[in-house]
PDB file of C-alpha atoms in Angstrom:
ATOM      1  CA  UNK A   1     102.091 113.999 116.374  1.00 63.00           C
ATOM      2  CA  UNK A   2     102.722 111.117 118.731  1.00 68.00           C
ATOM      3  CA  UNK A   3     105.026 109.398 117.105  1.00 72.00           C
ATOM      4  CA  UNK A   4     107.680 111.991 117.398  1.00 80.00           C
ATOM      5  CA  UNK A   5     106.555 111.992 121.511  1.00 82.00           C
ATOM      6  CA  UNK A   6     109.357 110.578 124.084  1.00 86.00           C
ATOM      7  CA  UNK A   7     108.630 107.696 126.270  1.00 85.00           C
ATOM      8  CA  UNK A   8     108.332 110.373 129.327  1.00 88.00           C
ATOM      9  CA  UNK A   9     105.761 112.717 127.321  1.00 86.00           C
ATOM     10  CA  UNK A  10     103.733 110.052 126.420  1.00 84.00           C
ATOM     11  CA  UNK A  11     103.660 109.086 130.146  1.00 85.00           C
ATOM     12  CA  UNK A  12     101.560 112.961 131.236  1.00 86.00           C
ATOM     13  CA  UNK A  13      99.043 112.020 128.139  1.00 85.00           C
ATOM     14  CA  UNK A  14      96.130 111.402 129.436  1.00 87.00           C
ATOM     15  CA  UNK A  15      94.063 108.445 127.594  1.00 83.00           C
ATOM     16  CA  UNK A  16      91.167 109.900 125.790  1.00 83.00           C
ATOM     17  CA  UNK A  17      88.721 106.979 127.447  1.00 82.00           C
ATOM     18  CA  UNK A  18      90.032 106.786 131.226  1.00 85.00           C
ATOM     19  CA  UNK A  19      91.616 110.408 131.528  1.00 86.00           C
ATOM     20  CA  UNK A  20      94.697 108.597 133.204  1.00 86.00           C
ATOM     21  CA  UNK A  21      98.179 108.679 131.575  1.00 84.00           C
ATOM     22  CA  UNK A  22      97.540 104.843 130.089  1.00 81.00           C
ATOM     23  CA  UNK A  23      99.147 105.001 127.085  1.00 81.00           C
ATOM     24  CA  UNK A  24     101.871 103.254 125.543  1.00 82.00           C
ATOM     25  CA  UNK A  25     104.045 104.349 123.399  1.00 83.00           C
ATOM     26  CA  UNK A  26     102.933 103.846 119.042  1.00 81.00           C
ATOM     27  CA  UNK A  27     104.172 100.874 117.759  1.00 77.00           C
ATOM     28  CA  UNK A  28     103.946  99.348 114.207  1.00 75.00           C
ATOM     29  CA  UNK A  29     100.788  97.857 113.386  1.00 71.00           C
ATOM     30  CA  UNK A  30     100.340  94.852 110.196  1.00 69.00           C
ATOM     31  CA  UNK A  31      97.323  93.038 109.319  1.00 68.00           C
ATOM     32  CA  UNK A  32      99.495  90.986 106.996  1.00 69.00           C
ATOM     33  CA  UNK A  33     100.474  87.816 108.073  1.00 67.00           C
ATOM     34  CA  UNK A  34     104.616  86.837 107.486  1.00 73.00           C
ATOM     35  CA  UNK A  35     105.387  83.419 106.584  1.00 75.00           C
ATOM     36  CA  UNK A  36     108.365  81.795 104.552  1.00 78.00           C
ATOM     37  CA  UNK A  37     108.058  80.243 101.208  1.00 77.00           C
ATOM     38  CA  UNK A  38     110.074  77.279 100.308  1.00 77.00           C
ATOM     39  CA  UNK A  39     111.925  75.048 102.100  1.00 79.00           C
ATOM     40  CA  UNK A  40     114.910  77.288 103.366  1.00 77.00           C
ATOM     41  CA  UNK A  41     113.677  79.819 106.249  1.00 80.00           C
ATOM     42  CA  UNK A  42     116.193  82.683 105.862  1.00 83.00           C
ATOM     43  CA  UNK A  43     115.333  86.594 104.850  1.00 82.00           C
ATOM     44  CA  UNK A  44     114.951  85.799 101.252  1.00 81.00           C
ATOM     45  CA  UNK A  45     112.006  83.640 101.634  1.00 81.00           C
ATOM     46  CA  UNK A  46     110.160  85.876 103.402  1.00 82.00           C
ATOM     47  CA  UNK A  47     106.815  86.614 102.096  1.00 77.00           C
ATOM     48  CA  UNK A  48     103.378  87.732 103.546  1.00 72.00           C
ATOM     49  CA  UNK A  49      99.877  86.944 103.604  1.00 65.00           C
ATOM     50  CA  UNK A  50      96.279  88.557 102.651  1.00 61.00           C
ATOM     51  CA  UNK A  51      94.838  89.023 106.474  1.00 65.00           C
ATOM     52  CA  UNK A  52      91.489  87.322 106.638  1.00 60.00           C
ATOM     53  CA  UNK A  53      88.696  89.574 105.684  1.00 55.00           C
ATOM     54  CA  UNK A  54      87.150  89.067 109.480  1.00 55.00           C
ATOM     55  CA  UNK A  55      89.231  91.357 110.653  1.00 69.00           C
ATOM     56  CA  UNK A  56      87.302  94.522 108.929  1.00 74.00           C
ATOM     57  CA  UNK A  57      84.004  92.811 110.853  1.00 78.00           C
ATOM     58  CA  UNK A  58      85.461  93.231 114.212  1.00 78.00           C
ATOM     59  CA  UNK A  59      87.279  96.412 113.618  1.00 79.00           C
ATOM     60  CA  UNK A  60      83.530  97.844 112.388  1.00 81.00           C
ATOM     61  CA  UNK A  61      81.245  96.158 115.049  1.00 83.00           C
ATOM     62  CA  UNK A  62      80.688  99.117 116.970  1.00 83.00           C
ATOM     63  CA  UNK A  63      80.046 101.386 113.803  1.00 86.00           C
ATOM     64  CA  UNK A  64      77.198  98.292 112.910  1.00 85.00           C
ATOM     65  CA  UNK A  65      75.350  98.491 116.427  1.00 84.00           C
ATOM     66  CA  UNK A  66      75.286 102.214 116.407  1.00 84.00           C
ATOM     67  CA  UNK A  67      73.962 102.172 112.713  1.00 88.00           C
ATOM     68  CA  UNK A  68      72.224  99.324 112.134  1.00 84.00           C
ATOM     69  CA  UNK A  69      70.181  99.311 115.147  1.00 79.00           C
ATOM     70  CA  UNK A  70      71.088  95.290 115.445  1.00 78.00           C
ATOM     71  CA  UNK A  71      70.462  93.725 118.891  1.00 82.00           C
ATOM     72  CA  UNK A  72      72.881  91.146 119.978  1.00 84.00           C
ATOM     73  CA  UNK A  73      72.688  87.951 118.873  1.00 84.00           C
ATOM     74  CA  UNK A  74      73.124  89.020 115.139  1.00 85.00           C
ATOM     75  CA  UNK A  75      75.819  88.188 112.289  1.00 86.00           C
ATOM     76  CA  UNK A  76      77.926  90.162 110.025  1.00 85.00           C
ATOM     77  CA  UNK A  77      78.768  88.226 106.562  1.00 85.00           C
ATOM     78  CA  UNK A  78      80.544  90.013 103.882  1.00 81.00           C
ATOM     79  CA  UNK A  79      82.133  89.061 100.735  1.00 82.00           C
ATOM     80  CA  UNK A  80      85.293  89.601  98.505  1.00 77.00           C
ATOM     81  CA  UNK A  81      87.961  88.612  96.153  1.00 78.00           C
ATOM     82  CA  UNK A  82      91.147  86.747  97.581  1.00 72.00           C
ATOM     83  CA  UNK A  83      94.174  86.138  95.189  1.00 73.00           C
ATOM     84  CA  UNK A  84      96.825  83.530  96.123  1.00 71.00           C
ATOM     85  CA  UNK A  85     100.292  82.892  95.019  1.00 72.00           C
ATOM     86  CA  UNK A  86     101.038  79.291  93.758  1.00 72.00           C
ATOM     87  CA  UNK A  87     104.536  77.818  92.383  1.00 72.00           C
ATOM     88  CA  UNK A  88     104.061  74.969  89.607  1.00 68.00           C
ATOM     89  CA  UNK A  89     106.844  72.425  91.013  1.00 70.00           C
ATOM     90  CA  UNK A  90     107.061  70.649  87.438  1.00 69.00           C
ATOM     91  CA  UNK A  91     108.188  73.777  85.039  1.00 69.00           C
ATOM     92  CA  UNK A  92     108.473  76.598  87.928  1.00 66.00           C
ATOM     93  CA  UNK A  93     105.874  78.729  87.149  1.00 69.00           C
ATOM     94  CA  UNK A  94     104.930  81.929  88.923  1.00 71.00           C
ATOM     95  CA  UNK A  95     100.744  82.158  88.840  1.00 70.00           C
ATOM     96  CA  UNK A  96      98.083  84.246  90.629  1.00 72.00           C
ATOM     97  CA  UNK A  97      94.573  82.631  91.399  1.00 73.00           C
ATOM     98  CA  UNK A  98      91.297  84.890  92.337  1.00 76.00           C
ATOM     99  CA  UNK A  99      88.390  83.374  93.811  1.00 75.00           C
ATOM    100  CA  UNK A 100      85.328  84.603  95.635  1.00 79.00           C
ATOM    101  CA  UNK A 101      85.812  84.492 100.021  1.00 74.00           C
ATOM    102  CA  UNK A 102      82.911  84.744 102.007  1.00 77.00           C
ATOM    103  CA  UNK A 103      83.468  85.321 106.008  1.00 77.00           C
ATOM    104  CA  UNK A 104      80.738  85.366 108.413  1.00 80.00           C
ATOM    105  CA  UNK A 105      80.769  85.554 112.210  1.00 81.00           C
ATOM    106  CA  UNK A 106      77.760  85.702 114.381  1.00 84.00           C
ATOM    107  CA  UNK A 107      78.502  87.458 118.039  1.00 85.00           C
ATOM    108  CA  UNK A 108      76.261  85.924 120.924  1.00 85.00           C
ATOM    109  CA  UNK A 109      75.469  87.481 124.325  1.00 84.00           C
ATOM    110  CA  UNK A 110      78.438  86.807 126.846  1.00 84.00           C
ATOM    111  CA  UNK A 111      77.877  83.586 128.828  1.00 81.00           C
ATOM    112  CA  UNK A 112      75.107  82.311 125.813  1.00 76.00           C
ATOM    113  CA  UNK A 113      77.620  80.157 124.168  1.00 76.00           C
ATOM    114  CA  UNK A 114      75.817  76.796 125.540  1.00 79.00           C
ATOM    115  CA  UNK A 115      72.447  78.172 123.720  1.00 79.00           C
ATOM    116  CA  UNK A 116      73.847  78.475 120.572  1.00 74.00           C
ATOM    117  CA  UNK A 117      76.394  75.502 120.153  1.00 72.00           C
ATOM    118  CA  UNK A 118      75.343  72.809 117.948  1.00 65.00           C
TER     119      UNK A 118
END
């Protein structure tokens, strides 16, 4: 379990990619965003934020070249529910929206940017 390893353990592992001792030591990892709601920025306010749903698209682009035999330049477009928080100012109120979020990203050979601006 590596996150029970010492800073001088995890210096002898080797990294599973290069085979040299690269790695650094496991840190926390959040795809939600923090942010402060209202107009005082102390501990209370504190709140956080659905991630955008692009992240999953990079995170799996190597899993969709392997499986989807796609040759570069393709896109990735997916769709989901987001839900947002909003405060009525005029009587207070507490209420949860839903709507429909689309992403889509389309990855281009490096140095083929000039091609495929607009």
């Amino acid at each position: 379990d590596l996150t029970e390893v010492t800073e001088d353990e995890m210096s002898q592992i080797p990294s599973p990619g290069s085979g040299e001792p690269t790695l650094t030591m496991p840190r926390d990892f959040n795809l939600m965003f923090q942010t402060n709601v209202g107009a005082m920025s102390d501990q209370s306010s504190v709140a956080y934020l659905r991630p955008e749903t692009a992240q999953g698209i990079f995170i799996n682009f190597k899993n969709v070249m392997g499986t989807s035999r796609a040759k570069i330049p393709f896109g990735i477009a997916q769709i989901g529910k987001a839900f947002r928080n909003e405060i009525t100012p005029r009587n207070f109120i507490f209420r949860s929206r839903e709507f429909e979020q689309m992403e889509v990203e389309y990855f281009i050979p490096p140095g083929g940017e000039e091609v495929w601006k607009p």
